[in-house]
Amino acid sequence: MQTGAAAHGRWGSPTARTASAHRSSMSEFDYDAFTQQLKVKLAEDKTPKPSRTLHLEFCGDPFDPLTAVNIRHIRAAVRAYAAERAAAQKPLLKIETHRVSSFLIPGYCSMPDDWTETNASYVARPGARDERDVIERAHKVGLLREGWTKDALSKRIHGNSTKAHRLVAFVGALRGAAAAEKCVDALQTAHFAEGRAPSDPALLDAAAVAGGTSKFVVRRFLQTRELEKEVAQMADAVDRKVARDKLPALFVDGALAVAGPHFEKDAVLAALRACPEPTGARAFPPPRRDTSKQRKHEPLDVPVPPGVTH
């Protein structure tokens, strides 16, 4: 029978040969290199990063029904293009759609905020959109599910939409292009399905909230004239680059790609495919808020209590 020491030597401890091999492998292991690789691996962000950004600039009046119809064709084309690139395993591409202010009837901008007119009076104005086939086009992009009917369109109230344009620009600057799109969707639903005027304060409140912005912040913003000049300049820039009868229009990577007034998904998709390596260019620089005139808080003229230091 083996003693405890002999048994321990056989089963409880490694043999000399095994221990020697273990020490040899440990001496060849580069611990510093391993830890450095591990740190790099742990620090890597697993979320794929877009290789570049493709800017789409959609010029049009949000209260023009064809602008509301055509943005649906743009969105459908963007989804199809993204799916194509993913199937082809092409680098991830970020696509942003930016609203560029344009007024279908510029004279509305000079009217008082509380001025309104009926749709019958509006369509009789020179330059007003021929809306005879609007419902058919709206039906093709699913807008009937959002309350668009011939009766609803005929009961719309029109007015000065400057504040609505400023609101979209403000939300875009504050929250980004996606938030501005949600804001425009809310404005259009309230106008085309519910017939509300573009200057309706309740409409502007609801659109601000839809864009993820406090209605109280927006109310204070709209009490100022901030971004009013920038919106007007943007509309003038659109008029210089696009004929009014070709609005709405789409710019892709800084160049005019699709001219209106009618869009189709395939035409937009072709324009996206023609720009596989975008430069990030924009035809219309986004309006920037002037913060130089913001009120600065002045120090209170209150004596400092004893024992308190600045």
mmCIF file of N, CA, C and O in Angstrom, residues 22-121:
data_model
loop_
_atom_site.group_PDB
_atom_site.id
_atom_site.type_symbol
_atom_site.label_atom_id
_atom_site.label_comp_id
_atom_site.label_asym_id
_atom_site.label_seq_id
_atom_site.Cartn_x
_atom_site.Cartn_y
_atom_site.Cartn_z
ATOM 1 N N HIS A 22 4.610 23.950 -18.157
ATOM 2 C CA HIS A 22 3.749 25.071 -17.773
ATOM 3 C C HIS A 22 4.556 26.355 -17.619
ATOM 4 O O HIS A 22 4.157 27.424 -18.075
ATOM 5 N N ARG A 23 5.742 26.225 -16.961
ATOM 6 C CA ARG A 23 6.578 27.402 -16.787
ATOM 7 C C ARG A 23 7.077 27.924 -18.122
ATOM 8 O O ARG A 23 7.196 29.130 -18.351
ATOM 9 N N SER A 24 7.358 26.998 -19.056
ATOM 10 C CA SER A 24 7.837 27.403 -20.376
ATOM 11 C C SER A 24 6.767 28.199 -21.128
ATOM 12 O O SER A 24 7.060 29.222 -21.736
ATOM 13 N N SER A 25 5.494 27.721 -21.060
ATOM 14 C CA SER A 25 4.426 28.423 -21.773
ATOM 15 C C SER A 25 4.150 29.775 -21.144
ATOM 16 O O SER A 25 3.835 30.749 -21.822
ATOM 17 N N MET A 26 4.248 29.888 -19.837
ATOM 18 C CA MET A 26 4.025 31.159 -19.173
ATOM 19 C C MET A 26 5.101 32.173 -19.517
ATOM 20 O O MET A 26 4.845 33.362 -19.646
ATOM 21 N N SER A 27 6.345 31.663 -19.686
ATOM 22 C CA SER A 27 7.433 32.581 -20.019
ATOM 23 C C SER A 27 7.289 33.138 -21.414
ATOM 24 O O SER A 27 7.767 34.227 -21.717
ATOM 25 N N GLU A 28 6.587 32.403 -22.317
ATOM 26 C CA GLU A 28 6.400 32.873 -23.683
ATOM 27 C C GLU A 28 5.171 33.772 -23.820
ATOM 28 O O GLU A 28 4.964 34.401 -24.840
ATOM 29 N N PHE A 29 4.301 33.815 -22.781
ATOM 30 C CA PHE A 29 3.074 34.590 -22.843
ATOM 31 C C PHE A 29 3.372 36.077 -22.602
ATOM 32 O O PHE A 29 3.979 36.440 -21.596
ATOM 33 N N ASP A 30 2.935 36.935 -23.543
ATOM 34 C CA ASP A 30 3.173 38.377 -23.430
ATOM 35 C C ASP A 30 1.961 39.005 -22.739
ATOM 36 O O ASP A 30 0.952 39.334 -23.370
ATOM 37 N N TYR A 31 2.064 39.180 -21.427
ATOM 38 C CA TYR A 31 0.932 39.680 -20.648
ATOM 39 C C TYR A 31 0.574 41.114 -21.030
ATOM 40 O O TYR A 31 -0.598 41.461 -21.144
ATOM 41 N N ASP A 32 1.566 41.968 -21.245
ATOM 42 C CA ASP A 32 1.310 43.365 -21.576
ATOM 43 C C ASP A 32 0.544 43.495 -22.892
ATOM 44 O O ASP A 32 -0.400 44.292 -23.015
ATOM 45 N N ALA A 33 0.960 42.710 -23.901
ATOM 46 C CA ALA A 33 0.280 42.757 -25.197
ATOM 47 C C ALA A 33 -1.160 42.263 -25.064
ATOM 48 O O ALA A 33 -2.086 42.824 -25.670
ATOM 49 N N PHE A 34 -1.352 41.227 -24.235
ATOM 50 C CA PHE A 34 -2.697 40.680 -24.060
ATOM 51 C C PHE A 34 -3.626 41.707 -23.422
ATOM 52 O O PHE A 34 -4.756 41.915 -23.865
ATOM 53 N N THR A 35 -3.174 42.355 -22.351
ATOM 54 C CA THR A 35 -4.012 43.333 -21.660
ATOM 55 C C THR A 35 -4.321 44.540 -22.550
ATOM 56 O O THR A 35 -5.404 45.099 -22.512
ATOM 57 N N GLN A 36 -3.332 44.947 -23.373
ATOM 58 C CA GLN A 36 -3.562 46.062 -24.279
ATOM 59 C C GLN A 36 -4.622 45.721 -25.314
ATOM 60 O O GLN A 36 -5.518 46.521 -25.614
ATOM 61 N N GLN A 37 -4.562 44.507 -25.875
ATOM 62 C CA GLN A 37 -5.563 44.063 -26.845
ATOM 63 C C GLN A 37 -6.943 43.971 -26.210
ATOM 64 O O GLN A 37 -7.961 44.308 -26.823
ATOM 65 N N LEU A 38 -6.958 43.507 -24.937
ATOM 66 C CA LEU A 38 -8.226 43.389 -24.242
ATOM 67 C C LEU A 38 -8.846 44.765 -24.015
ATOM 68 O O LEU A 38 -10.059 44.957 -24.188
ATOM 69 N N LYS A 39 -8.036 45.748 -23.643
ATOM 70 C CA LYS A 39 -8.536 47.103 -23.445
ATOM 71 C C LYS A 39 -9.123 47.670 -24.734
ATOM 72 O O LYS A 39 -10.177 48.303 -24.741
ATOM 73 N N VAL A 40 -8.413 47.447 -25.845
ATOM 74 C CA VAL A 40 -8.894 47.940 -27.134
ATOM 75 C C VAL A 40 -10.214 47.280 -27.502
ATOM 76 O O VAL A 40 -11.157 47.918 -27.972
ATOM 77 N N LYS A 41 -10.300 45.969 -27.264
ATOM 78 C CA LYS A 41 -11.509 45.224 -27.607
ATOM 79 C C LYS A 41 -12.704 45.694 -26.786
ATOM 80 O O LYS A 41 -13.813 45.856 -27.294
ATOM 81 N N LEU A 42 -12.472 45.928 -25.492
ATOM 82 C CA LEU A 42 -13.550 46.377 -24.630
ATOM 83 C C LEU A 42 -13.990 47.802 -24.966
ATOM 84 O O LEU A 42 -15.142 48.178 -24.760
ATOM 85 N N ALA A 43 -13.058 48.605 -25.462
ATOM 86 C CA ALA A 43 -13.364 50.000 -25.770
ATOM 87 C C ALA A 43 -14.075 50.169 -27.103
ATOM 88 O O ALA A 43 -14.623 51.225 -27.390
ATOM 89 N N GLU A 44 -14.067 49.131 -27.934
ATOM 90 C CA GLU A 44 -14.689 49.230 -29.252
ATOM 91 C C GLU A 44 -16.198 49.372 -29.126
ATOM 92 O O GLU A 44 -16.838 48.699 -28.324
ATOM 93 N N ASP A 45 -16.770 50.285 -29.909
ATOM 94 C CA ASP A 45 -18.217 50.449 -29.973
ATOM 95 C C ASP A 45 -18.746 49.486 -31.025
ATOM 96 O O ASP A 45 -18.363 49.552 -32.197
ATOM 97 N N LYS A 46 -19.623 48.584 -30.606
ATOM 98 C CA LYS A 46 -20.125 47.565 -31.528
ATOM 99 C C LYS A 46 -21.139 48.119 -32.526
ATOM 100 O O LYS A 46 -21.472 47.468 -33.507
ATOM 101 N N THR A 47 -21.655 49.317 -32.285
ATOM 102 C CA THR A 47 -22.650 49.909 -33.190
ATOM 103 C C THR A 47 -21.969 50.375 -34.480
ATOM 104 O O THR A 47 -21.023 51.147 -34.430
ATOM 105 N N PRO A 48 -22.446 49.909 -35.625
ATOM 106 C CA PRO A 48 -21.830 50.354 -36.887
ATOM 107 C C PRO A 48 -21.958 51.857 -37.066
ATOM 108 O O PRO A 48 -23.013 52.442 -36.822
ATOM 109 N N LYS A 49 -20.896 52.494 -37.471
ATOM 110 C CA LYS A 49 -20.888 53.945 -37.686
ATOM 111 C C LYS A 49 -21.095 54.250 -39.171
ATOM 112 O O LYS A 49 -20.512 53.583 -40.027
ATOM 113 N N PRO A 50 -21.933 55.223 -39.487
ATOM 114 C CA PRO A 50 -22.079 55.589 -40.896
ATOM 115 C C PRO A 50 -20.779 56.156 -41.450
ATOM 116 O O PRO A 50 -20.075 56.898 -40.766
ATOM 117 N N SER A 51 -20.464 55.767 -42.667
ATOM 118 C CA SER A 51 -19.220 56.232 -43.268
ATOM 119 C C SER A 51 -19.306 57.703 -43.667
ATOM 120 O O SER A 51 -18.302 58.407 -43.700
ATOM 121 N N ARG A 52 -20.530 58.193 -43.953
ATOM 122 C CA ARG A 52 -20.712 59.580 -44.374
ATOM 123 C C ARG A 52 -22.200 59.921 -44.297
ATOM 124 O O ARG A 52 -23.020 59.052 -44.011
ATOM 125 N N THR A 53 -22.522 61.179 -44.553
ATOM 126 C CA THR A 53 -23.917 61.621 -44.504
ATOM 127 C C THR A 53 -24.351 62.142 -45.865
ATOM 128 O O THR A 53 -23.647 62.936 -46.487
ATOM 129 N N LEU A 54 -25.504 61.685 -46.312
ATOM 130 C CA LEU A 54 -26.107 62.165 -47.555
ATOM 131 C C LEU A 54 -27.240 63.107 -47.174
ATOM 132 O O LEU A 54 -28.206 62.709 -46.521
ATOM 133 N N HIS A 55 -27.105 64.368 -47.567
ATOM 134 C CA HIS A 55 -28.103 65.372 -47.220
ATOM 135 C C HIS A 55 -29.118 65.515 -48.349
ATOM 136 O O HIS A 55 -28.747 65.746 -49.500
ATOM 137 N N LEU A 56 -30.389 65.383 -47.998
ATOM 138 C CA LEU A 56 -31.486 65.663 -48.918
ATOM 139 C C LEU A 56 -32.143 66.956 -48.454
ATOM 140 O O LEU A 56 -32.468 67.100 -47.272
ATOM 141 N N GLU A 57 -32.338 67.880 -49.372
ATOM 142 C CA GLU A 57 -32.972 69.155 -49.037
ATOM 143 C C GLU A 57 -34.261 69.277 -49.832
ATOM 144 O O GLU A 57 -34.253 69.325 -51.061
ATOM 145 N N PHE A 58 -35.360 69.317 -49.088
ATOM 146 C CA PHE A 58 -36.682 69.319 -49.705
ATOM 147 C C PHE A 58 -37.249 70.729 -49.635
ATOM 148 O O PHE A 58 -37.575 71.244 -48.565
ATOM 149 N N CYS A 59 -37.346 71.370 -50.794
ATOM 150 C CA CYS A 59 -37.837 72.742 -50.885
ATOM 151 C C CYS A 59 -39.323 72.729 -51.192
ATOM 152 O O CYS A 59 -39.742 72.180 -52.218
ATOM 153 N N GLY A 60 -40.107 73.334 -50.316
ATOM 154 C CA GLY A 60 -41.540 73.374 -50.552
ATOM 155 C C GLY A 60 -42.273 73.996 -49.394
ATOM 156 O O GLY A 60 -41.744 74.120 -48.290
ATOM 157 N N ASP A 61 -43.488 74.402 -49.642
ATOM 158 C CA ASP A 61 -44.354 74.976 -48.618
ATOM 159 C C ASP A 61 -45.054 73.823 -47.899
ATOM 160 O O ASP A 61 -45.776 73.051 -48.537
ATOM 161 N N PRO A 62 -44.890 73.675 -46.582
ATOM 162 C CA PRO A 62 -45.533 72.567 -45.872
ATOM 163 C C PRO A 62 -47.054 72.562 -46.006
ATOM 164 O O PRO A 62 -47.695 71.516 -45.833
ATOM 165 N N PHE A 63 -47.648 73.726 -46.323
ATOM 166 C CA PHE A 63 -49.103 73.806 -46.436
ATOM 167 C C PHE A 63 -49.573 73.702 -47.886
ATOM 168 O O PHE A 63 -50.732 74.000 -48.192
ATOM 169 N N ASP A 64 -48.671 73.264 -48.754
ATOM 170 C CA ASP A 64 -49.006 72.898 -50.125
ATOM 171 C C ASP A 64 -49.259 71.393 -50.135
ATOM 172 O O ASP A 64 -48.397 70.619 -49.709
ATOM 173 N N PRO A 65 -50.424 70.930 -50.574
ATOM 174 C CA PRO A 65 -50.711 69.485 -50.519
ATOM 175 C C PRO A 65 -49.709 68.627 -51.276
ATOM 176 O O PRO A 65 -49.428 67.500 -50.861
ATOM 177 N N LEU A 66 -49.152 69.134 -52.369
ATOM 178 C CA LEU A 66 -48.188 68.332 -53.113
ATOM 179 C C LEU A 66 -46.877 68.164 -52.340
ATOM 180 O O LEU A 66 -46.176 67.173 -52.510
ATOM 181 N N THR A 67 -46.546 69.123 -51.496
ATOM 182 C CA THR A 67 -45.368 68.962 -50.642
ATOM 183 C C THR A 67 -45.594 67.819 -49.666
ATOM 184 O O THR A 67 -44.692 67.003 -49.414
ATOM 185 N N ALA A 68 -46.816 67.737 -49.121
ATOM 186 C CA ALA A 68 -47.142 66.646 -48.198
ATOM 187 C C ALA A 68 -47.153 65.297 -48.914
ATOM 188 O O ALA A 68 -46.741 64.282 -48.345
ATOM 189 N N VAL A 69 -47.607 65.269 -50.147
ATOM 190 C CA VAL A 69 -47.636 64.014 -50.908
ATOM 191 C C VAL A 69 -46.223 63.592 -51.293
ATOM 192 O O VAL A 69 -45.830 62.420 -51.126
ATOM 193 N N ASN A 70 -45.429 64.531 -51.784
ATOM 194 C CA ASN A 70 -44.108 64.185 -52.305
ATOM 195 C C ASN A 70 -43.131 63.723 -51.231
ATOM 196 O O ASN A 70 -42.239 62.922 -51.504
ATOM 197 N N ILE A 71 -43.277 64.220 -49.994
ATOM 198 C CA ILE A 71 -42.355 63.771 -48.948
ATOM 199 C C ILE A 71 -42.557 62.284 -48.675
ATOM 200 O O ILE A 71 -41.616 61.585 -48.291
ATOM 201 N N ARG A 72 -43.768 61.777 -48.915
ATOM 202 C CA ARG A 72 -44.002 60.333 -48.741
ATOM 203 C C ARG A 72 -43.244 59.524 -49.789
ATOM 204 O O ARG A 72 -42.738 58.449 -49.493
ATOM 205 N N HIS A 73 -43.158 60.050 -51.003
ATOM 206 C CA HIS A 73 -42.367 59.361 -52.033
ATOM 207 C C HIS A 73 -40.878 59.386 -51.663
ATOM 208 O O HIS A 73 -40.157 58.409 -51.883
ATOM 209 N N ILE A 74 -40.433 60.507 -51.091
ATOM 210 C CA ILE A 74 -39.030 60.607 -50.678
ATOM 211 C C ILE A 74 -38.726 59.593 -49.587
ATOM 212 O O ILE A 74 -37.711 58.872 -49.638
ATOM 213 N N ARG A 75 -39.595 59.499 -48.599
ATOM 214 C CA ARG A 75 -39.360 58.564 -47.496
ATOM 215 C C ARG A 75 -39.357 57.121 -47.982
ATOM 216 O O ARG A 75 -38.546 56.304 -47.529
ATOM 217 N N ALA A 76 -40.266 56.795 -48.887
ATOM 218 C CA ALA A 76 -40.308 55.432 -49.428
ATOM 219 C C ALA A 76 -39.030 55.117 -50.199
ATOM 220 O O ALA A 76 -38.480 54.014 -50.103
ATOM 221 N N ALA A 77 -38.539 56.086 -50.967
ATOM 222 C CA ALA A 77 -37.306 55.888 -51.733
ATOM 223 C C ALA A 77 -36.103 55.729 -50.801
ATOM 224 O O ALA A 77 -35.220 54.909 -51.058
ATOM 225 N N VAL A 78 -36.064 56.502 -49.726
ATOM 226 C CA VAL A 78 -34.953 56.398 -48.769
ATOM 227 C C VAL A 78 -34.930 55.016 -48.120
ATOM 228 O O VAL A 78 -33.869 54.402 -47.968
ATOM 229 N N ARG A 79 -36.104 54.514 -47.746
ATOM 230 C CA ARG A 79 -36.170 53.170 -47.151
ATOM 231 C C ARG A 79 -35.696 52.108 -48.140
ATOM 232 O O ARG A 79 -34.947 51.189 -47.781
ATOM 233 N N ALA A 80 -36.128 52.225 -49.378
ATOM 234 C CA ALA A 80 -35.726 51.253 -50.395
ATOM 235 C C ALA A 80 -34.224 51.315 -50.657
ATOM 236 O O ALA A 80 -33.558 50.282 -50.805
ATOM 237 N N TYR A 81 -33.681 52.513 -50.693
ATOM 238 C CA TYR A 81 -32.243 52.681 -50.954
ATOM 239 C C TYR A 81 -31.413 52.125 -49.797
ATOM 240 O O TYR A 81 -30.394 51.470 -50.014
ATOM 241 N N ALA A 82 -31.863 52.368 -48.579
ATOM 242 C CA ALA A 82 -31.146 51.830 -47.419
ATOM 243 C C ALA A 82 -31.158 50.311 -47.429
ATOM 244 O O ALA A 82 -30.146 49.663 -47.107
ATOM 245 N N ALA A 83 -32.296 49.721 -47.808
ATOM 246 C CA ALA A 83 -32.386 48.264 -47.891
ATOM 247 C C ALA A 83 -31.467 47.715 -48.980
ATOM 248 O O ALA A 83 -30.816 46.672 -48.799
ATOM 249 N N GLU A 84 -31.381 48.416 -50.100
ATOM 250 C CA GLU A 84 -30.483 47.999 -51.187
ATOM 251 C C GLU A 84 -29.032 47.981 -50.728
ATOM 252 O O GLU A 84 -28.294 47.032 -50.975
ATOM 253 N N ARG A 85 -28.614 49.039 -50.062
ATOM 254 C CA ARG A 85 -27.230 49.131 -49.601
ATOM 255 C C ARG A 85 -26.927 48.059 -48.556
ATOM 256 O O ARG A 85 -25.830 47.481 -48.544
ATOM 257 N N ALA A 86 -27.891 47.789 -47.684
ATOM 258 C CA ALA A 86 -27.682 46.761 -46.670
ATOM 259 C C ALA A 86 -27.553 45.381 -47.315
ATOM 260 O O ALA A 86 -26.700 44.581 -46.921
ATOM 261 N N ALA A 87 -28.405 45.094 -48.320
ATOM 262 C CA ALA A 87 -28.344 43.798 -49.003
ATOM 263 C C ALA A 87 -27.029 43.621 -49.750
ATOM 264 O O ALA A 87 -26.497 42.502 -49.847
ATOM 265 N N ALA A 88 -26.479 44.717 -50.259
ATOM 266 C CA ALA A 88 -25.209 44.666 -50.991
ATOM 267 C C ALA A 88 -24.003 44.791 -50.060
ATOM 268 O O ALA A 88 -22.865 44.820 -50.531
ATOM 269 N N GLN A 89 -24.266 44.885 -48.745
ATOM 270 C CA GLN A 89 -23.212 45.011 -47.732
ATOM 271 C C GLN A 89 -22.308 46.210 -47.997
ATOM 272 O O GLN A 89 -21.090 46.141 -47.815
ATOM 273 N N LYS A 90 -22.932 47.297 -48.416
ATOM 274 C CA LYS A 90 -22.185 48.533 -48.616
ATOM 275 C C LYS A 90 -22.055 49.275 -47.295
ATOM 276 O O LYS A 90 -22.814 49.024 -46.359
ATOM 277 N N PRO A 91 -21.088 50.177 -47.177
ATOM 278 C CA PRO A 91 -20.917 50.914 -45.915
ATOM 279 C C PRO A 91 -22.190 51.640 -45.502
ATOM 280 O O PRO A 91 -22.948 52.125 -46.341
ATOM 281 N N LEU A 92 -22.407 51.674 -44.198
ATOM 282 C CA LEU A 92 -23.593 52.332 -43.665
ATOM 283 C C LEU A 92 -23.586 53.808 -44.040
ATOM 284 O O LEU A 92 -22.572 54.495 -43.920
ATOM 285 N N LEU A 93 -24.727 54.277 -44.509
ATOM 286 C CA LEU A 93 -24.855 55.661 -44.970
ATOM 287 C C LEU A 93 -25.978 56.344 -44.204
ATOM 288 O O LEU A 93 -27.098 55.841 -44.150
ATOM 289 N N LYS A 94 -25.671 57.472 -43.594
ATOM 290 C CA LYS A 94 -26.692 58.241 -42.888
ATOM 291 C C LYS A 94 -27.359 59.192 -43.875
ATOM 292 O O LYS A 94 -26.675 59.955 -44.565
ATOM 293 N N ILE A 95 -28.677 59.135 -43.951
ATOM 294 C CA ILE A 95 -29.428 59.988 -44.872
ATOM 295 C C ILE A 95 -30.313 60.921 -44.055
ATOM 296 O O ILE A 95 -31.136 60.460 -43.261
ATOM 297 N N GLU A 96 -30.134 62.212 -44.228
ATOM 298 C CA GLU A 96 -30.917 63.206 -43.505
ATOM 299 C C GLU A 96 -31.724 64.042 -44.494
ATOM 300 O O GLU A 96 -31.186 64.504 -45.506
ATOM 301 N N THR A 97 -32.995 64.222 -44.187
ATOM 302 C CA THR A 97 -33.861 65.063 -45.015
ATOM 303 C C THR A 97 -34.115 66.368 -44.285
ATOM 304 O O THR A 97 -34.608 66.369 -43.152
ATOM 305 N N HIS A 98 -33.765 67.472 -44.932
ATOM 306 C CA HIS A 98 -33.903 68.798 -44.325
ATOM 307 C C HIS A 98 -34.989 69.580 -45.059
ATOM 308 O O HIS A 98 -35.082 69.540 -46.282
ATOM 309 N N ARG A 99 -35.785 70.302 -44.296
ATOM 310 C CA ARG A 99 -36.809 71.155 -44.877
ATOM 311 C C ARG A 99 -36.212 72.518 -45.222
ATOM 312 O O ARG A 99 -35.497 73.118 -44.421
ATOM 313 N N VAL A 100 -36.501 72.980 -46.429
ATOM 314 C CA VAL A 100 -36.055 74.297 -46.876
ATOM 315 C C VAL A 100 -37.305 75.128 -47.137
ATOM 316 O O VAL A 100 -38.139 74.763 -47.967
ATOM 317 N N SER A 101 -37.423 76.237 -46.431
ATOM 318 C CA SER A 101 -38.645 77.041 -46.490
ATOM 319 C C SER A 101 -38.892 77.614 -47.878
ATOM 320 O O SER A 101 -37.987 78.115 -48.537
ATOM 321 N N SER A 102 -40.145 77.519 -48.285
ATOM 322 C CA SER A 102 -40.588 78.134 -49.531
ATOM 323 C C SER A 102 -42.065 78.460 -49.361
ATOM 324 O O SER A 102 -42.792 77.716 -48.702
ATOM 325 N N PHE A 103 -42.498 79.570 -49.935
ATOM 326 C CA PHE A 103 -43.898 79.990 -49.809
ATOM 327 C C PHE A 103 -44.564 79.905 -51.167
ATOM 328 O O PHE A 103 -44.095 80.513 -52.135
ATOM 329 N N LEU A 104 -45.654 79.138 -51.224
ATOM 330 C CA LEU A 104 -46.365 78.987 -52.489
ATOM 331 C C LEU A 104 -46.937 80.327 -52.940
ATOM 332 O O LEU A 104 -46.893 80.674 -54.121
ATOM 333 N N ILE A 105 -47.480 81.095 -51.987
ATOM 334 C CA ILE A 105 -47.984 82.443 -52.271
ATOM 335 C C ILE A 105 -47.260 83.403 -51.330
ATOM 336 O O ILE A 105 -47.654 83.572 -50.171
ATOM 337 N N PRO A 106 -46.167 84.022 -51.788
ATOM 338 C CA PRO A 106 -45.340 84.854 -50.910
ATOM 339 C C PRO A 106 -46.084 85.988 -50.222
ATOM 340 O O PRO A 106 -45.711 86.411 -49.134
ATOM 341 N N GLY A 107 -47.146 86.507 -50.840
ATOM 342 C CA GLY A 107 -47.866 87.623 -50.251
ATOM 343 C C GLY A 107 -48.452 87.332 -48.884
ATOM 344 O O GLY A 107 -48.720 88.259 -48.099
ATOM 345 N N TYR A 108 -48.631 86.043 -48.578
ATOM 346 C CA TYR A 108 -49.186 85.689 -47.279
ATOM 347 C C TYR A 108 -48.271 86.132 -46.136
ATOM 348 O O TYR A 108 -48.743 86.371 -45.016
ATOM 349 N N CYS A 109 -46.966 86.218 -46.394
ATOM 350 C CA CYS A 109 -46.003 86.532 -45.333
ATOM 351 C C CYS A 109 -46.210 87.927 -44.755
ATOM 352 O O CYS A 109 -45.839 88.186 -43.611
ATOM 353 N N SER A 110 -46.773 88.822 -45.553
ATOM 354 C CA SER A 110 -46.940 90.195 -45.094
ATOM 355 C C SER A 110 -48.272 90.430 -44.394
ATOM 356 O O SER A 110 -48.548 91.532 -43.911
ATOM 357 N N MET A 111 -49.101 89.391 -44.316
ATOM 358 C CA MET A 111 -50.405 89.543 -43.678
ATOM 359 C C MET A 111 -50.277 89.421 -42.161
ATOM 360 O O MET A 111 -49.335 88.795 -41.654
ATOM 361 N N PRO A 112 -51.207 90.011 -41.402
ATOM 362 C CA PRO A 112 -51.169 89.875 -39.933
ATOM 363 C C PRO A 112 -51.279 88.409 -39.509
ATOM 364 O O PRO A 112 -51.832 87.578 -40.243
ATOM 365 N N ASP A 113 -50.782 88.114 -38.330
ATOM 366 C CA ASP A 113 -50.797 86.732 -37.841
ATOM 367 C C ASP A 113 -52.209 86.180 -37.715
ATOM 368 O O ASP A 113 -52.442 84.986 -37.928
ATOM 369 N N ASP A 114 -53.171 87.040 -37.352
ATOM 370 C CA ASP A 114 -54.528 86.561 -37.121
ATOM 371 C C ASP A 114 -55.402 86.633 -38.375
ATOM 372 O O ASP A 114 -56.606 86.353 -38.320
ATOM 373 N N TRP A 115 -54.818 86.992 -39.517
ATOM 374 C CA TRP A 115 -55.587 87.068 -40.749
ATOM 375 C C TRP A 115 -55.789 85.666 -41.331
ATOM 376 O O TRP A 115 -54.868 84.840 -41.351
ATOM 377 N N THR A 116 -56.988 85.373 -41.796
ATOM 378 C CA THR A 116 -57.274 84.064 -42.403
ATOM 379 C C THR A 116 -58.202 84.257 -43.599
ATOM 380 O O THR A 116 -58.848 85.308 -43.756
ATOM 381 N N GLU A 117 -58.277 83.221 -44.431
ATOM 382 C CA GLU A 117 -59.237 83.215 -45.535
ATOM 383 C C GLU A 117 -59.650 81.784 -45.820
ATOM 384 O O GLU A 117 -58.947 80.824 -45.465
ATOM 385 N N THR A 118 -60.778 81.635 -46.479
ATOM 386 C CA THR A 118 -61.308 80.309 -46.772
ATOM 387 C C THR A 118 -60.544 79.668 -47.931
ATOM 388 O O THR A 118 -59.839 80.351 -48.680
ATOM 389 N N ASN A 119 -60.741 78.367 -48.090
ATOM 390 C CA ASN A 119 -60.064 77.672 -49.183
ATOM 391 C C ASN A 119 -60.586 78.124 -50.537
ATOM 392 O O ASN A 119 -59.831 78.210 -51.509
ATOM 393 N N ALA A 120 -61.870 78.450 -50.616
ATOM 394 C CA ALA A 120 -62.446 78.915 -51.887
ATOM 395 C C ALA A 120 -61.784 80.212 -52.332
ATOM 396 O O ALA A 120 -61.491 80.415 -53.520
ATOM 397 N N SER A 121 -61.511 81.102 -51.386
ATOM 398 C CA SER A 121 -60.831 82.356 -51.711
ATOM 399 C C SER A 121 -59.367 82.093 -52.060
ATOM 400 O O SER A 121 -58.803 82.729 -52.965
#
